[in-house]
Short mmCIF file of C-alpha atoms in Angstrom, two decimals:
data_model
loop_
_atom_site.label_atom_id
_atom_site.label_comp_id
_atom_site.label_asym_id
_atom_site.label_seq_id
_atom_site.Cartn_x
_atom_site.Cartn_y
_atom_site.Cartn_z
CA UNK A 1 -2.74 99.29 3.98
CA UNK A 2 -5.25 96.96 1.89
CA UNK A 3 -5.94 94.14 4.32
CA UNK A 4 -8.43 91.73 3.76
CA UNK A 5 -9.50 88.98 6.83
CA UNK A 6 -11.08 85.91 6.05
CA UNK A 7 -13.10 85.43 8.85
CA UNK A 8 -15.57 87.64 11.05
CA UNK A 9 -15.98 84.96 14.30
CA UNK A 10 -13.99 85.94 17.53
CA UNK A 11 -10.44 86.37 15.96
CA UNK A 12 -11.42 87.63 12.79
CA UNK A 13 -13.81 90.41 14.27
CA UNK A 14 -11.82 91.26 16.69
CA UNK A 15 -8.67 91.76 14.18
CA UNK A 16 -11.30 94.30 12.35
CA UNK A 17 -12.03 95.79 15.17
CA UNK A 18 -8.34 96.69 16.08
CA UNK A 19 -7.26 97.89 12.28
CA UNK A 20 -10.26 99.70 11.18
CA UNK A 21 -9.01 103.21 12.32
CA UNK A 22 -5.63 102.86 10.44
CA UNK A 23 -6.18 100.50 7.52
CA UNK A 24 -8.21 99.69 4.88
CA UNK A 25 -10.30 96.31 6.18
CA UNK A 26 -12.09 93.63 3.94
CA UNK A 27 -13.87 90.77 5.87
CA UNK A 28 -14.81 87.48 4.13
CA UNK A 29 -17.62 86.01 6.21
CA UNK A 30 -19.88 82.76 4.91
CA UNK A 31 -22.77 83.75 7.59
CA UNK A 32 -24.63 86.75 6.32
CA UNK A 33 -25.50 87.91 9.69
CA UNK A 34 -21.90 89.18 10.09
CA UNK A 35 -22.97 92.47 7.72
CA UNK A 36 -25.21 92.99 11.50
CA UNK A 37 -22.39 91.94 13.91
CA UNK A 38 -19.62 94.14 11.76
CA UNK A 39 -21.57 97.10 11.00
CA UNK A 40 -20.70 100.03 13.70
CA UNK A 41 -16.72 99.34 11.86
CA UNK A 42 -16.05 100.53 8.85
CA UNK A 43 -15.22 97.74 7.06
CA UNK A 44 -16.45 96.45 4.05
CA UNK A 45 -17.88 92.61 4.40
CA UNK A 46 -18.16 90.04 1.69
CA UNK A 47 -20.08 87.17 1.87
CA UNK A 48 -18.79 84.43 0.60
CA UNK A 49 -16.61 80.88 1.68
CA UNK A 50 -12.39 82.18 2.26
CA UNK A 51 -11.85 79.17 -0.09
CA UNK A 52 -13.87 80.20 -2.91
CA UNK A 53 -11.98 82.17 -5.60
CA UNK A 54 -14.53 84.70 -7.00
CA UNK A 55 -15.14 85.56 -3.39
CA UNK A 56 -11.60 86.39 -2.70
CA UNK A 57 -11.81 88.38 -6.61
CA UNK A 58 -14.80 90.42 -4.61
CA UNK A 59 -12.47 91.07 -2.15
CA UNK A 60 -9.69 92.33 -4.07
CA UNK A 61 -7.47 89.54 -2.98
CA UNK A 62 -5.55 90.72 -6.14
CA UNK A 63 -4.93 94.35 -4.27
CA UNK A 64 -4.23 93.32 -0.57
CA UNK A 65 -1.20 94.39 0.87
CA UNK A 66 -2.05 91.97 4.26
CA UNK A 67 -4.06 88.94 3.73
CA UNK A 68 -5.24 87.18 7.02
CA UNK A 69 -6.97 83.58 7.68
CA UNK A 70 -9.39 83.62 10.86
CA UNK A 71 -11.55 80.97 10.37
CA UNK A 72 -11.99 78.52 13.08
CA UNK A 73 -10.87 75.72 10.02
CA UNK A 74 -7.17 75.03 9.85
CA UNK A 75 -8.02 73.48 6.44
CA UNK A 76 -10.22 76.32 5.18
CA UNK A 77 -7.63 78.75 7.01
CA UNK A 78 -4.41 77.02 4.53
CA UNK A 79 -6.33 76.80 1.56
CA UNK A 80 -7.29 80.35 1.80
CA UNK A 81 -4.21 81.78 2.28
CA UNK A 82 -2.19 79.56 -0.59
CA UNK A 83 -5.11 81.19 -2.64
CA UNK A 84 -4.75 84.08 -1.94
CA UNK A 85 -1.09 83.92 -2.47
CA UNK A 86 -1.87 82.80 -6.14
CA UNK A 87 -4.24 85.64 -6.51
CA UNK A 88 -1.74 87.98 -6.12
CA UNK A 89 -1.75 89.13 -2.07
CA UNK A 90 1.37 90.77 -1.47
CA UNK A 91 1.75 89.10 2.41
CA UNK A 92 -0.34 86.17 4.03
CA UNK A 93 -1.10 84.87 7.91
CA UNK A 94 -2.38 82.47 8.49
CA UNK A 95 -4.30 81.06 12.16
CA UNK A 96 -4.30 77.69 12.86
CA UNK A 97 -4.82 75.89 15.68
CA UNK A 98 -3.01 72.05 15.56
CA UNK A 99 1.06 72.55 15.96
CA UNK A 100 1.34 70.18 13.62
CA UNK A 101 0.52 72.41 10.54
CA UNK A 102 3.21 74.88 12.47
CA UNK A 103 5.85 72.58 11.83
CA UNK A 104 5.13 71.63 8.26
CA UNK A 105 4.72 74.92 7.10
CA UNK A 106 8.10 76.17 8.68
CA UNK A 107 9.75 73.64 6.30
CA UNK A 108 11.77 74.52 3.30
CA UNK A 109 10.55 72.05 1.67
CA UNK A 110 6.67 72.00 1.96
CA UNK A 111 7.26 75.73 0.43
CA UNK A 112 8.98 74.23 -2.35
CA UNK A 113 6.27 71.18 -3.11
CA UNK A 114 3.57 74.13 -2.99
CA UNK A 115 5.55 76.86 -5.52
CA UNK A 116 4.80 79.45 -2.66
CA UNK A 117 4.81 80.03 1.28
CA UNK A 118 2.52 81.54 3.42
CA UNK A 119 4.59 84.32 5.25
CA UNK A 120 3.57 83.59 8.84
CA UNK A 121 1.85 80.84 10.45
CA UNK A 122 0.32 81.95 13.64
CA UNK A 123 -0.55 79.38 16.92
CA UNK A 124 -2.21 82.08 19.66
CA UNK A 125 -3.56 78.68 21.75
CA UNK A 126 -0.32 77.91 22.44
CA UNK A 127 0.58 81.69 23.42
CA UNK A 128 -2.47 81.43 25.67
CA UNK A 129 -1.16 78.12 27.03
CA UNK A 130 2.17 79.57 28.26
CA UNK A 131 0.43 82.65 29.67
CA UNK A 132 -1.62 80.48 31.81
CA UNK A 133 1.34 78.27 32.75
CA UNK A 134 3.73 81.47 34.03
CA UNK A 135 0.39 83.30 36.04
CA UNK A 136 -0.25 79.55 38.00
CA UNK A 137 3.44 79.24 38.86
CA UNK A 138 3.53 82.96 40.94
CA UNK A 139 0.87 82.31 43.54
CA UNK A 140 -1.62 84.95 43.79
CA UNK A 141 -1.15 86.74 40.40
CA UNK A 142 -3.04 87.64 38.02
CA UNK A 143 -0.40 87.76 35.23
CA UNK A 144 3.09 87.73 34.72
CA UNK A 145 5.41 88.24 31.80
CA UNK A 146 9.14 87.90 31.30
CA UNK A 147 11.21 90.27 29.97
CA UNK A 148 14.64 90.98 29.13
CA UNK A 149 15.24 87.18 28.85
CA UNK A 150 13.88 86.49 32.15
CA UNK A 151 16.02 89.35 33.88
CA UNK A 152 13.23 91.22 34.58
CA UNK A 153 9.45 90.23 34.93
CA UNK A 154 6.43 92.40 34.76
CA UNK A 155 3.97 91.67 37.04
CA UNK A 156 -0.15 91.90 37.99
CA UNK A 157 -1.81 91.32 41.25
CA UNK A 158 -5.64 92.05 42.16
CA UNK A 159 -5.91 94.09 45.64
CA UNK A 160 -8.59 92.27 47.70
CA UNK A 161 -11.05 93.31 50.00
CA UNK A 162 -9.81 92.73 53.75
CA UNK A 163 -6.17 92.94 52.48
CA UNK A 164 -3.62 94.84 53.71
CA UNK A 165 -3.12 97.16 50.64
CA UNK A 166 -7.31 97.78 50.44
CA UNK A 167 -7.75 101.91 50.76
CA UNK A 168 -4.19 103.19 51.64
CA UNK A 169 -3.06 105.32 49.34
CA UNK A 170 0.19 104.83 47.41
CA UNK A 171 2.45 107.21 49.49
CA UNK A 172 2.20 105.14 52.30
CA UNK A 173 3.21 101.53 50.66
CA UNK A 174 6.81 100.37 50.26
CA UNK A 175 8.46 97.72 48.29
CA UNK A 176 11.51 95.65 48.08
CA UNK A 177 14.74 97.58 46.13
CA UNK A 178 14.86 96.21 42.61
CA UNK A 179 10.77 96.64 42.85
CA UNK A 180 9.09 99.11 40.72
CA UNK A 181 5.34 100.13 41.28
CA UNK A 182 4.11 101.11 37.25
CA UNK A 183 0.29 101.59 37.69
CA UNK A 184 -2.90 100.74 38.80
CA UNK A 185 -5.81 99.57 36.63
CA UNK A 186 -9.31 100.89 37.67
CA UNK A 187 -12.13 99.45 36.12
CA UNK A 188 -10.02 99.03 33.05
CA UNK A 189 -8.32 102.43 32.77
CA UNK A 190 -4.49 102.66 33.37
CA UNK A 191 -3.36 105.19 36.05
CA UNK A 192 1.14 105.36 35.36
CA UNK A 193 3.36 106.67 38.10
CA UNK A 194 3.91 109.89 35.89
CA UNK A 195 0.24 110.64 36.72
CA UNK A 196 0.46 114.13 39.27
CA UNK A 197 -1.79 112.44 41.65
CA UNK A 198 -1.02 108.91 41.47
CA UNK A 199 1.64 108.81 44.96
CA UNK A 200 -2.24 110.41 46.83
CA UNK A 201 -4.18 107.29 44.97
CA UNK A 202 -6.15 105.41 47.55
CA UNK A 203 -5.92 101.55 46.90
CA UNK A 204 -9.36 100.29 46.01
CA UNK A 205 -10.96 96.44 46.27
CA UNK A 206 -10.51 95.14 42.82
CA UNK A 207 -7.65 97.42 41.56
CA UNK A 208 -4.96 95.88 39.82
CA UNK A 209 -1.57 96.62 41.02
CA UNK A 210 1.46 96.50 37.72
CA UNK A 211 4.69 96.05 39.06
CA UNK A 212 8.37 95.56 37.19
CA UNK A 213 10.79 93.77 39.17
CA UNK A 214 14.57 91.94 38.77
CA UNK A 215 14.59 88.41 39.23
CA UNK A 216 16.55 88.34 42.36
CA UNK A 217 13.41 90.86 43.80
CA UNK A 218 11.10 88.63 42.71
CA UNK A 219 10.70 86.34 45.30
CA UNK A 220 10.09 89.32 47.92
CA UNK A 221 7.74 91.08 45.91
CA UNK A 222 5.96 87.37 46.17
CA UNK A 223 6.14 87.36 50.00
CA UNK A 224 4.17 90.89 49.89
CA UNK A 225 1.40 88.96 48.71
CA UNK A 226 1.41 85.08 49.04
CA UNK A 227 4.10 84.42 51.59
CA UNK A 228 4.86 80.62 51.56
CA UNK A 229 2.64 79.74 49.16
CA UNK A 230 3.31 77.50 46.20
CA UNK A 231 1.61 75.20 43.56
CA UNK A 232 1.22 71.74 44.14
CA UNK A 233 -2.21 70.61 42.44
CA UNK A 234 -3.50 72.00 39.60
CA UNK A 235 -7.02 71.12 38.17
CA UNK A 236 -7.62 71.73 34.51
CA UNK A 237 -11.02 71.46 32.89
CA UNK A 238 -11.68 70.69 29.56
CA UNK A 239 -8.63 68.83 27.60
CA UNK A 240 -8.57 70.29 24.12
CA UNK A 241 -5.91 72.08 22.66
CA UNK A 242 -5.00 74.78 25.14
CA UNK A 243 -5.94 72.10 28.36
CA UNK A 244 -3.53 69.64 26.83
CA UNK A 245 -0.48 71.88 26.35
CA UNK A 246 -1.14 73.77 29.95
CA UNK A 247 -1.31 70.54 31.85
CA UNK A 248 2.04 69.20 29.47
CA UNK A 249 4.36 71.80 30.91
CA UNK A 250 2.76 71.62 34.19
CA UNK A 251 3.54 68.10 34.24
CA UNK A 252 7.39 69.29 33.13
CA UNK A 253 7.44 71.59 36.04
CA UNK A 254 6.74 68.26 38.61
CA UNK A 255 3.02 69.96 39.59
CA UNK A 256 0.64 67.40 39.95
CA UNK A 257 -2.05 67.41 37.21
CA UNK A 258 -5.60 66.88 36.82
CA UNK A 259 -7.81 66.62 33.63
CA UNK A 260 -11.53 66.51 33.78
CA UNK A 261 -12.46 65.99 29.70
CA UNK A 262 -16.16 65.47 28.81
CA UNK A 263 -15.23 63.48 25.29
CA UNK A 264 -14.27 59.79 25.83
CA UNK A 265 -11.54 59.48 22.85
CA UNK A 266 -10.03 63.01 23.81
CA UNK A 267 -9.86 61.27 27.35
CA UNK A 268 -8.17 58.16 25.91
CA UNK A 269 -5.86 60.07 23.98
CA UNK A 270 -4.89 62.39 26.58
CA UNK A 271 -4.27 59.25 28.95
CA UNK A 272 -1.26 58.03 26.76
CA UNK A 273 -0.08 61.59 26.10
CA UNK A 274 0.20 62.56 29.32
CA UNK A 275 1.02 59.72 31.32
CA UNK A 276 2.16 62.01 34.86
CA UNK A 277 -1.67 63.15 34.56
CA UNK A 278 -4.75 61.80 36.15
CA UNK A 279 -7.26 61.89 33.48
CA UNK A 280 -10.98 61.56 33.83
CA UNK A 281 -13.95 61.23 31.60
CA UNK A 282 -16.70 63.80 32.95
CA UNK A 283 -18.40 66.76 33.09
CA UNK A 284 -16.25 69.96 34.76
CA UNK A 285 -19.56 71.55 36.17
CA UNK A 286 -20.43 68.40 37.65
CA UNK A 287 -19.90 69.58 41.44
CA UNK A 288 -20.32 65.67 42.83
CA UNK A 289 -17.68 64.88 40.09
CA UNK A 290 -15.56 68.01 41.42
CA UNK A 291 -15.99 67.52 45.30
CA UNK A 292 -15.10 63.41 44.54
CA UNK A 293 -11.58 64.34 42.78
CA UNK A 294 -10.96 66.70 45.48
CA UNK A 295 -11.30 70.47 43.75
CA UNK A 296 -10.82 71.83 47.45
CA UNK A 297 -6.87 70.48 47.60
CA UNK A 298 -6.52 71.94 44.45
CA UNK A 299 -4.19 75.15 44.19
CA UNK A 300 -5.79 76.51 40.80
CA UNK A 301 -8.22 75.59 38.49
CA UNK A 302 -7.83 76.04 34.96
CA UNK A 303 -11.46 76.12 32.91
CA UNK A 304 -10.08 75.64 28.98
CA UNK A 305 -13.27 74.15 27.60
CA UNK A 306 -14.72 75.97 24.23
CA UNK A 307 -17.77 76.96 25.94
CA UNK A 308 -18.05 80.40 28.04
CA UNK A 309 -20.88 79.17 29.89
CA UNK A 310 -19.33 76.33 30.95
CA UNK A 311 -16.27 77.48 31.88
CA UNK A 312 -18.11 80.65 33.90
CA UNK A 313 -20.53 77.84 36.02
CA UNK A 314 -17.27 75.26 36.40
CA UNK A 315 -15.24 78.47 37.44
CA UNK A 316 -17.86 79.77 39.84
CA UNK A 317 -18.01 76.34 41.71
CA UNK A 318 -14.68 75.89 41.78
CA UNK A 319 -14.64 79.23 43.88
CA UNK A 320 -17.41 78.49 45.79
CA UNK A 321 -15.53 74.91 46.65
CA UNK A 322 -12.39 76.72 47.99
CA UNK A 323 -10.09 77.34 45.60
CA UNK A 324 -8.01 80.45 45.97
CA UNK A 325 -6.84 81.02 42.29
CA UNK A 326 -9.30 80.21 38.84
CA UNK A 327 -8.32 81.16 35.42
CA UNK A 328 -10.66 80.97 32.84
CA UNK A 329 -10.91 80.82 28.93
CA UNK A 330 -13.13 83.56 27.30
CA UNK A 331 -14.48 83.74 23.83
CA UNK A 332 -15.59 87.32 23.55
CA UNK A 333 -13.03 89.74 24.90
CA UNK A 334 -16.09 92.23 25.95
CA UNK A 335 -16.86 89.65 28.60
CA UNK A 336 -14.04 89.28 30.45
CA UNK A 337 -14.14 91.99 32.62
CA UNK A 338 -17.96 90.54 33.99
CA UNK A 339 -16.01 87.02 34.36
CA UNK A 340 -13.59 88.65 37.12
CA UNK A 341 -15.88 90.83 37.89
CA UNK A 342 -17.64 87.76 39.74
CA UNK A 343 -14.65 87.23 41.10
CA UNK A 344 -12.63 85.02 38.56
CA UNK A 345 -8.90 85.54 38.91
CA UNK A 346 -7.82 85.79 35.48
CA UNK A 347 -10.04 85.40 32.50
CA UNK A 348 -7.87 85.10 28.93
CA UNK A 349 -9.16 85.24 24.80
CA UNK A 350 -7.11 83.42 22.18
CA UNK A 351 -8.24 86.42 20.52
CA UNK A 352 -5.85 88.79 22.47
CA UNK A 353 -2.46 86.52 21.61
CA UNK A 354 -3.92 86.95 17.98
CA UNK A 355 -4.20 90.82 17.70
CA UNK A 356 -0.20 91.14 19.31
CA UNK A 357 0.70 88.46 16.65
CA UNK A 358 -0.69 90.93 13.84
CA UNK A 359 0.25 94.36 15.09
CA UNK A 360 4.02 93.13 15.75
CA UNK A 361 3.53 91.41 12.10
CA UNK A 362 2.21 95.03 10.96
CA UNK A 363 4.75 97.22 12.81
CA UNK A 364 8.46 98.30 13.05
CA UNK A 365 10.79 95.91 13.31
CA UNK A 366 11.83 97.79 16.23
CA UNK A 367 8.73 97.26 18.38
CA UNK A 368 6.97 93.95 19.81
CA UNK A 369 3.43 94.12 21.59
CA UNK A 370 4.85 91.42 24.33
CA UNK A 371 1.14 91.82 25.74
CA UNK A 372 -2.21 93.50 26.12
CA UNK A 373 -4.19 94.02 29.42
CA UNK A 374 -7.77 95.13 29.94
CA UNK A 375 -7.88 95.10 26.45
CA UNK A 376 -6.62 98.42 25.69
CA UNK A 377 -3.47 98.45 27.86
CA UNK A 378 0.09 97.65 26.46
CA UNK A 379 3.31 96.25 27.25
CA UNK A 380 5.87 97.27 24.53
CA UNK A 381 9.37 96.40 24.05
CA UNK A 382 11.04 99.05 21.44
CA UNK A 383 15.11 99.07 20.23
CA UNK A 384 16.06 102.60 20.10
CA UNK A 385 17.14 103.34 16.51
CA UNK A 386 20.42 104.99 15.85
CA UNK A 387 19.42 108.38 15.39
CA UNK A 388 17.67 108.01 18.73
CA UNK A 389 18.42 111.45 20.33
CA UNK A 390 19.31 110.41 23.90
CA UNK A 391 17.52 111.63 26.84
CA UNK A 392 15.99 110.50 30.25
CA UNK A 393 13.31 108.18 30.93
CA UNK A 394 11.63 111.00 32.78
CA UNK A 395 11.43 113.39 29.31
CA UNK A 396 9.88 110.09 27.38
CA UNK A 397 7.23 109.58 30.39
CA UNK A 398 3.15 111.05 30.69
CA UNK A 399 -0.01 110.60 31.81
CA UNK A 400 -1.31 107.22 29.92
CA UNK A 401 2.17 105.85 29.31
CA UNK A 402 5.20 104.94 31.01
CA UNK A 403 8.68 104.03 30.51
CA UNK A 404 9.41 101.23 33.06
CA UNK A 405 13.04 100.00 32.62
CA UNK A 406 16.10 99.63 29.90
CA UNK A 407 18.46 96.56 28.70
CA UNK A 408 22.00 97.70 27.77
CA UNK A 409 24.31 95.35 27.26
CA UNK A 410 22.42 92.28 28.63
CA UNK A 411 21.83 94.89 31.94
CA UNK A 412 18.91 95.87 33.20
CA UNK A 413 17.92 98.61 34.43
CA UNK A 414 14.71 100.06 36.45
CA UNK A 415 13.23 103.54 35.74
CA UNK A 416 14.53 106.26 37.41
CA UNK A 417 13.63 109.88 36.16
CA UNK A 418 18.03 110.94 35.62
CA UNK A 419 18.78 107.68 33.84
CA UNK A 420 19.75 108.34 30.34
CA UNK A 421 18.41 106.11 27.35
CA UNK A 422 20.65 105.91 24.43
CA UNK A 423 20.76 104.42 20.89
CA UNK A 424 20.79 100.62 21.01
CA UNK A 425 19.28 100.37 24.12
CA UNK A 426 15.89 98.19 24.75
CA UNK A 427 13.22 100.56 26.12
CA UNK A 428 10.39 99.09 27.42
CA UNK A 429 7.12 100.87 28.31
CA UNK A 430 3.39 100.63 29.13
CA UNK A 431 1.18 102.41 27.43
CA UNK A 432 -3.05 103.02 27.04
CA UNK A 433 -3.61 101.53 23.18
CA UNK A 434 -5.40 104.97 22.56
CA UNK A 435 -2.20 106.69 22.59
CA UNK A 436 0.36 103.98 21.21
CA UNK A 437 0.79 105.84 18.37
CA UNK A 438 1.94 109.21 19.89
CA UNK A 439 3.82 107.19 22.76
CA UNK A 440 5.94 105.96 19.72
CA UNK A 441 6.51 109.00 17.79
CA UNK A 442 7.03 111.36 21.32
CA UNK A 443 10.09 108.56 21.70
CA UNK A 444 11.54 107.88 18.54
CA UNK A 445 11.09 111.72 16.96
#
């Protein structure tokens, strides 16, 4: 495919950066350093404003078979993708990042006042939101994900030093019935349970553990690692966007709330919107401010604020203060790893929420990314097509990639290496992103 991206900034390069090898890429970029920044791809860059029409005619707008708005404008993200509707783009998305623009453009009727529609209007702070939300809600995890329609959930917890999991190998572990062990993550590589040696694996400090489990497991898979333990208090710092929404459903879920917000409107604002919420004007790395509003009876600490260094020095003292689980926002994916590296719980990108929303956009209707991990590591959900040619889950498993339960008739089912998967059925799998591409056609050949 054609594709062009306006935009070469965290989403934008990052997008590049994930369609290069398969596609065609164009970047529109108004900085000229991003020639520099986008030069080991191969992608062609433009410079030029998204909103400027010969630019877009240097682009070959006309030509595109994807068109994509990353700009961190809304405005400059809507204009440029009505046009390059007009210019002839064969399909449009479009980022944004206020709900409201969500809601207008899914109207009939906006489409009709404009003479054309942008084909898909994507939100990824509000996918980050909701991640956040379901990984504070299971204590001691470093993300969760439902699947199935909440019949199943797919799992992630860190193995600490001093632990009782820390350097015992595999073999000797058990879990609840209705538990499935998928991997371990190692310094960012995945390591599947069709892996010859992975039962011998020795547990290290740091290791992820991926686990699939049925919801009426869940709770004892839970007990392995925070018995007793629930939410209460909640902390979040910085209340933009993503703050607001996280500490909205928190508030929904009767967990008591705490905004730190460093602009004095934003703070006024988020006073009336959030009523259940104490709200207060000041600095999140301010540790007097922190030890005053009592970080230490907090039960996580969200750090949402638009700057990494922030939210890495707010995030550190929040640790240092006592609190068992942080989660922090990230700009640049290639630093997330150093964030829990220093021993941040869970460090998320908007970026990550955008790529999924593209590559589903981009692939079979068949087959949604429901999330990424480490970057490179996959959670896919795939309907078998009717001429399927039905097999076990064992024959569709290897090394980097792993088939990890079916739905069949609103049932669900864990791997097991006899259990047959048939046309129809719901397949879902883990897989290294290196090898997505085989993964797909070993299954659906």
């Amino acid at each position: 495919m054609y594709i062009v991206i306006a935009g070469g900034g965290e989403v934008g390069g990052e997008l590049a950066r994930t369609l290069e090898k398969a596609h065609e890429v164009v970047v529109i970029d108004r900085n000229p350093q991003a020639r520099e920044r986008l030069a080991p791809l191969d992608v062609k860059v433009v410079i030029g404003g998204a909103t400027e029409p010969d630019t877009l005619r240097e682009a070959g707008v006309d030509r595109a078979d994807l068109f994509i708005a990353s700009t961190d404008s809304d405005e400059v993200n809507l204009l440029a993708s009505l046009l390059a509707k007009g210019l002839g783009a064969r399909q449009v998305l479009c980022f944004v990042g206020k709900g409201g623009y969500v809601d207008v453009l899914a109207d009939p009727r906006t489409a009709e006042i404009l003479g054309t529609r942008i084909d898909k209007v994507l939100w990824p702070q509000r996918a980050m939101a909701r991640e956040i939300v379901e990984v504070i809600l299971v204590p001691e995890a470093v993300d969760m994900e439902l699947l199935a329609e909440g019949r199943l959930r797919f799992v992630e917890y860190r193995v600490k030093e001093g632990g009782p999991y820390a350097r015992r190998p595999l073999a000797e572990l058990s879990w609840p019935e209705g538990v499935l062990v998928v991997g371990v993550v190692r310094d960012g590589a995945f390591l599947g349970f069709a892996h010859p040696g992975f039962r011998t694996l020795a547990l290290q400090p740091n290791d992820k553990l991926l686990f699939v489990t049925t919801l009426k497991a869940f709770p004892e898979l839970e007990a392995c690692f925070a018995a007793g333990r629930g939410v209460r208090r909640v902390m979040v710092l910085g209340g933009g966007n993503v703050g607001y929404m996280v500490a909205q459903e928190l508030l929904k879920r009767r967990v008591e709330v705490v905004v730190i917000e460093a602009g004095r409107e934003r703070c006024e604002w988020l006073s009336q919107e959030l009523p259940g919420a104490l709200v207060i004007h000041g600095d999140g790395t301010d540790i007097e401010l922190l030890e005053a509003e009592g970080i230490n009876e907090a039960d996580v600490v969200v750090a949402v604020t638009d700057n990494d260094e922030k939210n890495l020095l707010a995030s550190l003292l929040a640790k240092q203060l006592g609190v068992s689980k942080v989660i922090t926002r990230v700009s640049r994916s290639e630093t997330r790893r150093l964030f829990e590296q220093v021993g941040i719980d869970l460090a998320l990108a908007p970026r990550q929420a955008a790529v999924r929303s593209v590559l589903d956009f981009l692939g079979p209707e068949n087959v949604e990314h429901v999330t990424t991990m480490e970057e490179n590591i996959e959670l896919l959900e795939v309907e078998l097509p009717e001429d399927f040619h039905p097999r076990p889950l064992k024959a569709l498993a290897f090394v980097q990639g792993v088939p990890i339960a079916l739905e069949r008739d609103h049932r669900v089912m864990l791997y097991r290496e006899d259990l047959e998967a048939f046309p129809g059925d719901r397949l879902f799998l883990v897989v290294d992103r290196e090898v997505a591409d085989e993964a797909m056609a070993k299954i659906l050949r």
